[in-house]
Amino acid sequence: MYVPILKNRDQELKLMKNYSGYFSEKMIPLIEIIHEKKDEICTIEGIQERLNGKEAFIDYFTFDDETYGKNVGVNKCNIANDLRGNMELYFGKLERILKYDNLIPVVSISNAREFTKEDLKAFLLRIKQNNKRIAVRITDEYLYRYMTTISEIIEKQDFFMFDIREQDIESKFMENEQIKSSNIVARKIILNSPRHRSIKNGSYGEDGESGEDGEDGWTNLIDNSVALKYKKVGFEGFGDYMGLKDALPGKSGGGKGVALALIYLYSKNKFYIVINNDTIGDKKPVDQGLKGYKKVIYKINLLDSKEFEKRDCEMFKELDIMQSGKEKKNGSWSTWNYLTMVRYLDQIHRHMIE
């Protein structure tokens, strides 16, 4: 089973709408709600419309400064900010989605949201009284504290999500063994974020197979090994951000940065980087911002069609549409995030799900 993790931002909502046909019992999206419209029902109804009747996990997301930093643009993630430390609001949000048969509420436990054991047990039981399936998402530091409480309540039809975030799966040996030996009967999913927040686009240009700055190649900076190892360590499925970082919108953004494309290939379980490698002085990629995507697109078009499985690939179809017409568009930062997700989702669906 694969769980694509999306925040309810424009490009992820677009992906949800355009590729809801990929979703099934083998591929259920996890939607992190970070922003709400004034009428909160419109937010859920908008998600429902895009899902087209398919199932989804709903996680009312919140954050802490230690993990996500202090530059979070709270106006762009208003509900995630409002939920910080507000358990009454959180309980209310989850209870309101119980009426939707296809939406599975996620009770999320992390250093941004701690429960007492009593509150956790009471809340889980309240949801279970509605004959509702539930998912519990928990980070490694809280596993020992809540494992017994969780195992007493969740059932076979429920989901247990172990979130290791940016950590290596091999480093979680003790926790994985603890989960395997527990009394948890729910379906076990491991979540991770293999593309680290701290690594900027320009850093990928120093990581091509050639070893030279600004070169394209299969990057080692994204360790996607969870996709191969999840069954070996006792899980029925895995989830990730489809090549994106687990990052929140900042207080401000600009047009500067190094133009980068990430192209996932399932057979290698790696990302091929295509970067704007125009160089100056010390041979670092030039900070041309979005203008650099003109060269990135040129180089993508030169990639071998068979090796990169271009034929019938949804990402390349989307790219062709962008480049059609008199005014060829290079896209925005969010456009390339969208294309990264499309490619990843298409590869997983084509090789793992079908």
mmCIF file with all atom_site columns, C-alpha atoms in Angstrom, residues 16-131:
data_model
loop_
_atom_site.group_PDB
_atom_site.id
_atom_site.type_symbol
_atom_site.label_atom_id
_atom_site.label_alt_id
_atom_site.label_comp_id
_atom_site.label_asym_id
_atom_site.label_entity_id
_atom_site.label_seq_id
_atom_site.pdbx_PDB_ins_code
_atom_site.Cartn_x
_atom_site.Cartn_y
_atom_site.Cartn_z
_atom_site.occupancy
_atom_site.B_iso_or_equiv
_atom_site.pdbx_formal_charge
_atom_site.auth_seq_id
_atom_site.auth_comp_id
_atom_site.auth_asym_id
_atom_site.auth_atom_id
_atom_site.pdbx_PDB_model_num
ATOM 1   C CA . MET A 1 16  ? -5.701  15.367 -6.216  1.00 0.00 ? 16  MET A CA 1
ATOM 2   C CA . LYS A 1 17  ? -8.305  16.419 -8.771  1.00 0.00 ? 17  LYS A CA 1
ATOM 3   C CA . ASN A 1 18  ? -6.392  15.398 -11.900 1.00 0.00 ? 18  ASN A CA 1
ATOM 4   C CA . TYR A 1 19  ? -5.178  12.039 -10.585 1.00 0.00 ? 19  TYR A CA 1
ATOM 5   C CA . SER A 1 20  ? -7.958  10.896 -8.241  1.00 0.00 ? 20  SER A CA 1
ATOM 6   C CA . GLY A 1 21  ? -8.387  7.996  -10.659 1.00 0.00 ? 21  GLY A CA 1
ATOM 7   C CA . TYR A 1 22  ? -5.114  6.573  -9.313  1.00 0.00 ? 22  TYR A CA 1
ATOM 8   C CA . PHE A 1 23  ? -6.493  6.311  -5.786  1.00 0.00 ? 23  PHE A CA 1
ATOM 9   C CA . SER A 1 24  ? -7.756  2.952  -4.536  1.00 0.00 ? 24  SER A CA 1
ATOM 10  C CA . GLU A 1 25  ? -7.499  0.728  -1.470  1.00 0.00 ? 25  GLU A CA 1
ATOM 11  C CA . LYS A 1 26  ? -3.846  0.277  -2.479  1.00 0.00 ? 26  LYS A CA 1
ATOM 12  C CA . MET A 1 27  ? -3.206  4.024  -2.747  1.00 0.00 ? 27  MET A CA 1
ATOM 13  C CA . ILE A 1 28  ? -4.962  6.252  -0.211  1.00 0.00 ? 28  ILE A CA 1
ATOM 14  C CA . PRO A 1 29  ? -3.803  9.886  0.068   1.00 0.00 ? 29  PRO A CA 1
ATOM 15  C CA . LEU A 1 30  ? -3.059  11.493 3.420   1.00 0.00 ? 30  LEU A CA 1
ATOM 16  C CA . ILE A 1 31  ? -4.165  15.130 3.326   1.00 0.00 ? 31  ILE A CA 1
ATOM 17  C CA . GLU A 1 32  ? -2.562  17.477 5.833   1.00 0.00 ? 32  GLU A CA 1
ATOM 18  C CA . ILE A 1 33  ? -4.941  20.398 6.268   1.00 0.00 ? 33  ILE A CA 1
ATOM 19  C CA . ILE A 1 34  ? -2.826  23.476 6.948   1.00 0.00 ? 34  ILE A CA 1
ATOM 20  C CA . HIS A 1 35  ? -5.148  26.222 5.695   1.00 0.00 ? 35  HIS A CA 1
ATOM 21  C CA . GLU A 1 36  ? -8.894  26.756 5.930   1.00 0.00 ? 36  GLU A CA 1
ATOM 22  C CA . LYS A 1 37  ? -11.274 29.114 4.193   1.00 0.00 ? 37  LYS A CA 1
ATOM 23  C CA . LYS A 1 38  ? -13.506 31.293 6.361   1.00 0.00 ? 38  LYS A CA 1
ATOM 24  C CA . ASP A 1 39  ? -16.219 28.668 6.028   1.00 0.00 ? 39  ASP A CA 1
ATOM 25  C CA . GLU A 1 40  ? -14.436 25.513 7.173   1.00 0.00 ? 40  GLU A CA 1
ATOM 26  C CA . ILE A 1 41  ? -17.029 23.303 5.455   1.00 0.00 ? 41  ILE A CA 1
ATOM 27  C CA . CYS A 1 42  ? -15.908 24.720 2.096   1.00 0.00 ? 42  CYS A CA 1
ATOM 28  C CA . THR A 1 43  ? -12.419 23.346 2.758   1.00 0.00 ? 43  THR A CA 1
ATOM 29  C CA . ILE A 1 44  ? -13.644 19.786 3.305   1.00 0.00 ? 44  ILE A CA 1
ATOM 30  C CA . GLU A 1 45  ? -16.233 19.989 0.524   1.00 0.00 ? 45  GLU A CA 1
ATOM 31  C CA . GLY A 1 46  ? -13.528 21.188 -1.865  1.00 0.00 ? 46  GLY A CA 1
ATOM 32  C CA . ILE A 1 47  ? -11.424 18.156 -0.975  1.00 0.00 ? 47  ILE A CA 1
ATOM 33  C CA . GLN A 1 48  ? -14.444 15.892 -1.383  1.00 0.00 ? 48  GLN A CA 1
ATOM 34  C CA . GLU A 1 49  ? -15.135 17.266 -4.845  1.00 0.00 ? 49  GLU A CA 1
ATOM 35  C CA . ARG A 1 50  ? -11.564 16.612 -5.944  1.00 0.00 ? 50  ARG A CA 1
ATOM 36  C CA . LEU A 1 51  ? -11.452 13.112 -4.466  1.00 0.00 ? 51  LEU A CA 1
ATOM 37  C CA . ASN A 1 52  ? -14.444 12.107 -6.580  1.00 0.00 ? 52  ASN A CA 1
ATOM 38  C CA . GLY A 1 53  ? -15.635 9.605  -3.975  1.00 0.00 ? 53  GLY A CA 1
ATOM 39  C CA . LYS A 1 54  ? -12.214 8.067  -3.275  1.00 0.00 ? 54  LYS A CA 1
ATOM 40  C CA . GLU A 1 55  ? -10.974 7.487  0.273   1.00 0.00 ? 55  GLU A CA 1
ATOM 41  C CA . ALA A 1 56  ? -8.503  9.786  2.016   1.00 0.00 ? 56  ALA A CA 1
ATOM 42  C CA . PHE A 1 57  ? -6.884  10.208 5.410   1.00 0.00 ? 57  PHE A CA 1
ATOM 43  C CA . ILE A 1 58  ? -7.534  13.652 6.913   1.00 0.00 ? 58  ILE A CA 1
ATOM 44  C CA . ASP A 1 59  ? -4.903  15.053 9.276   1.00 0.00 ? 59  ASP A CA 1
ATOM 45  C CA . TYR A 1 60  ? -5.517  18.469 10.825  1.00 0.00 ? 60  TYR A CA 1
ATOM 46  C CA . PHE A 1 61  ? -1.877  19.449 10.822  1.00 0.00 ? 61  PHE A CA 1
ATOM 47  C CA . THR A 1 62  ? -0.008  21.566 13.334  1.00 0.00 ? 62  THR A CA 1
ATOM 48  C CA . PHE A 1 63  ? 3.671   22.370 13.814  1.00 0.00 ? 63  PHE A CA 1
ATOM 49  C CA . ASP A 1 64  ? 6.400   23.326 16.264  1.00 0.00 ? 64  ASP A CA 1
ATOM 50  C CA . ASP A 1 65  ? 9.204   25.847 15.823  1.00 0.00 ? 65  ASP A CA 1
ATOM 51  C CA . GLU A 1 66  ? 11.957  23.338 16.559  1.00 0.00 ? 66  GLU A CA 1
ATOM 52  C CA . THR A 1 67  ? 10.989  21.182 13.565  1.00 0.00 ? 67  THR A CA 1
ATOM 53  C CA . TYR A 1 68  ? 9.749   23.734 11.035  1.00 0.00 ? 68  TYR A CA 1
ATOM 54  C CA . GLY A 1 69  ? 11.582  26.901 12.107  1.00 0.00 ? 69  GLY A CA 1
ATOM 55  C CA . LYS A 1 70  ? 10.243  30.341 12.942  1.00 0.00 ? 70  LYS A CA 1
ATOM 56  C CA . ASN A 1 71  ? 9.818   31.636 9.397   1.00 0.00 ? 71  ASN A CA 1
ATOM 57  C CA . VAL A 1 72  ? 6.437   29.965 8.837   1.00 0.00 ? 72  VAL A CA 1
ATOM 58  C CA . GLY A 1 73  ? 3.924   32.205 7.070   1.00 0.00 ? 73  GLY A CA 1
ATOM 59  C CA . VAL A 1 74  ? 0.984   31.757 9.427   1.00 0.00 ? 74  VAL A CA 1
ATOM 60  C CA . ASN A 1 75  ? -1.402  33.519 7.038   1.00 0.00 ? 75  ASN A CA 1
ATOM 61  C CA . LYS A 1 76  ? -0.769  30.698 4.563   1.00 0.00 ? 76  LYS A CA 1
ATOM 62  C CA . CYS A 1 77  ? -1.334  27.963 7.141   1.00 0.00 ? 77  CYS A CA 1
ATOM 63  C CA . ASN A 1 78  ? -3.900  29.568 9.434   1.00 0.00 ? 78  ASN A CA 1
ATOM 64  C CA . ILE A 1 79  ? -5.539  26.450 10.839  1.00 0.00 ? 79  ILE A CA 1
ATOM 65  C CA . ALA A 1 80  ? -2.185  24.740 11.466  1.00 0.00 ? 80  ALA A CA 1
ATOM 66  C CA . ASN A 1 81  ? -1.207  27.774 13.532  1.00 0.00 ? 81  ASN A CA 1
ATOM 67  C CA . ASP A 1 82  ? -4.573  28.010 15.340  1.00 0.00 ? 82  ASP A CA 1
ATOM 68  C CA . LEU A 1 83  ? -4.328  24.339 16.336  1.00 0.00 ? 83  LEU A CA 1
ATOM 69  C CA . ARG A 1 84  ? -1.043  24.804 18.198  1.00 0.00 ? 84  ARG A CA 1
ATOM 70  C CA . GLY A 1 85  ? -1.834  23.757 21.764  1.00 0.00 ? 85  GLY A CA 1
ATOM 71  C CA . ASN A 1 86  ? -5.607  23.978 21.211  1.00 0.00 ? 86  ASN A CA 1
ATOM 72  C CA . MET A 1 87  ? -6.882  20.445 21.824  1.00 0.00 ? 87  MET A CA 1
ATOM 73  C CA . GLU A 1 88  ? -10.541 21.469 22.063  1.00 0.00 ? 88  GLU A CA 1
ATOM 74  C CA . LEU A 1 89  ? -10.407 22.973 18.568  1.00 0.00 ? 89  LEU A CA 1
ATOM 75  C CA . TYR A 1 90  ? -8.590  19.883 17.288  1.00 0.00 ? 90  TYR A CA 1
ATOM 76  C CA . PHE A 1 91  ? -11.163 17.464 18.690  1.00 0.00 ? 91  PHE A CA 1
ATOM 77  C CA . GLY A 1 92  ? -13.940 19.553 17.156  1.00 0.00 ? 92  GLY A CA 1
ATOM 78  C CA . LYS A 1 93  ? -12.322 19.533 13.715  1.00 0.00 ? 93  LYS A CA 1
ATOM 79  C CA . LEU A 1 94  ? -11.925 15.765 13.634  1.00 0.00 ? 94  LEU A CA 1
ATOM 80  C CA . GLU A 1 95  ? -15.444 15.146 14.894  1.00 0.00 ? 95  GLU A CA 1
ATOM 81  C CA . ARG A 1 96  ? -16.897 17.222 12.051  1.00 0.00 ? 96  ARG A CA 1
ATOM 82  C CA . ILE A 1 97  ? -15.485 14.904 9.396   1.00 0.00 ? 97  ILE A CA 1
ATOM 83  C CA . LEU A 1 98  ? -17.060 11.797 10.918  1.00 0.00 ? 98  LEU A CA 1
ATOM 84  C CA . LYS A 1 99  ? -20.131 12.248 8.720   1.00 0.00 ? 99  LYS A CA 1
ATOM 85  C CA . TYR A 1 100 ? -18.086 11.611 5.574   1.00 0.00 ? 100 TYR A CA 1
ATOM 86  C CA . ASP A 1 101 ? -17.894 7.876  4.904   1.00 0.00 ? 101 ASP A CA 1
ATOM 87  C CA . ASN A 1 102 ? -14.833 8.104  2.656   1.00 0.00 ? 102 ASN A CA 1
ATOM 88  C CA . LEU A 1 103 ? -12.736 10.300 4.969   1.00 0.00 ? 103 LEU A CA 1
ATOM 89  C CA . ILE A 1 104 ? -10.610 8.597  7.611   1.00 0.00 ? 104 ILE A CA 1
ATOM 90  C CA . PRO A 1 105 ? -9.715  10.856 10.573  1.00 0.00 ? 105 PRO A CA 1
ATOM 91  C CA . VAL A 1 106 ? -6.063  10.879 11.637  1.00 0.00 ? 106 VAL A CA 1
ATOM 92  C CA . VAL A 1 107 ? -5.165  11.375 15.284  1.00 0.00 ? 107 VAL A CA 1
ATOM 93  C CA . SER A 1 108 ? -1.643  12.756 15.102  1.00 0.00 ? 108 SER A CA 1
ATOM 94  C CA . ILE A 1 109 ? 0.816   12.577 18.004  1.00 0.00 ? 109 ILE A CA 1
ATOM 95  C CA . SER A 1 110 ? 4.110   14.489 17.866  1.00 0.00 ? 110 SER A CA 1
ATOM 96  C CA . ASN A 1 111 ? 6.072   17.108 19.768  1.00 0.00 ? 111 ASN A CA 1
ATOM 97  C CA . ALA A 1 112 ? 3.670   19.640 18.245  1.00 0.00 ? 112 ALA A CA 1
ATOM 98  C CA . ARG A 1 113 ? 0.670   17.833 19.742  1.00 0.00 ? 113 ARG A CA 1
ATOM 99  C CA . GLU A 1 114 ? 0.949   15.824 22.951  1.00 0.00 ? 114 GLU A CA 1
ATOM 100 C CA . PHE A 1 115 ? -1.919  14.074 24.725  1.00 0.00 ? 115 PHE A CA 1
ATOM 101 C CA . THR A 1 116 ? -2.394  12.720 28.185  1.00 0.00 ? 116 THR A CA 1
ATOM 102 C CA . LYS A 1 117 ? -3.015  8.991  27.979  1.00 0.00 ? 117 LYS A CA 1
ATOM 103 C CA . GLU A 1 118 ? -6.499  9.557  29.367  1.00 0.00 ? 118 GLU A CA 1
ATOM 104 C CA . ASP A 1 119 ? -7.394  12.183 26.752  1.00 0.00 ? 119 ASP A CA 1
ATOM 105 C CA . LEU A 1 120 ? -6.033  10.048 23.935  1.00 0.00 ? 120 LEU A CA 1
ATOM 106 C CA . LYS A 1 121 ? -7.984  7.001  25.052  1.00 0.00 ? 121 LYS A CA 1
ATOM 107 C CA . ALA A 1 122 ? -11.204 8.986  25.504  1.00 0.00 ? 122 ALA A CA 1
ATOM 108 C CA . PHE A 1 123 ? -10.917 10.617 22.099  1.00 0.00 ? 123 PHE A CA 1
ATOM 109 C CA . LEU A 1 124 ? -10.121 7.394  20.246  1.00 0.00 ? 124 LEU A CA 1
ATOM 110 C CA . LEU A 1 125 ? -13.073 5.685  21.920  1.00 0.00 ? 125 LEU A CA 1
ATOM 111 C CA . ARG A 1 126 ? -15.367 8.575  21.004  1.00 0.00 ? 126 ARG A CA 1
ATOM 112 C CA . ILE A 1 127 ? -14.510 8.173  17.335  1.00 0.00 ? 127 ILE A CA 1
ATOM 113 C CA . LYS A 1 128 ? -14.774 4.384  17.479  1.00 0.00 ? 128 LYS A CA 1
ATOM 114 C CA . GLN A 1 129 ? -18.294 4.704  18.905  1.00 0.00 ? 129 GLN A CA 1
ATOM 115 C CA . ASN A 1 130 ? -19.292 6.118  15.520  1.00 0.00 ? 130 ASN A CA 1
ATOM 116 C CA . ASN A 1 131 ? -18.214 2.847  13.878  1.00 0.00 ? 131 ASN A CA 1
#
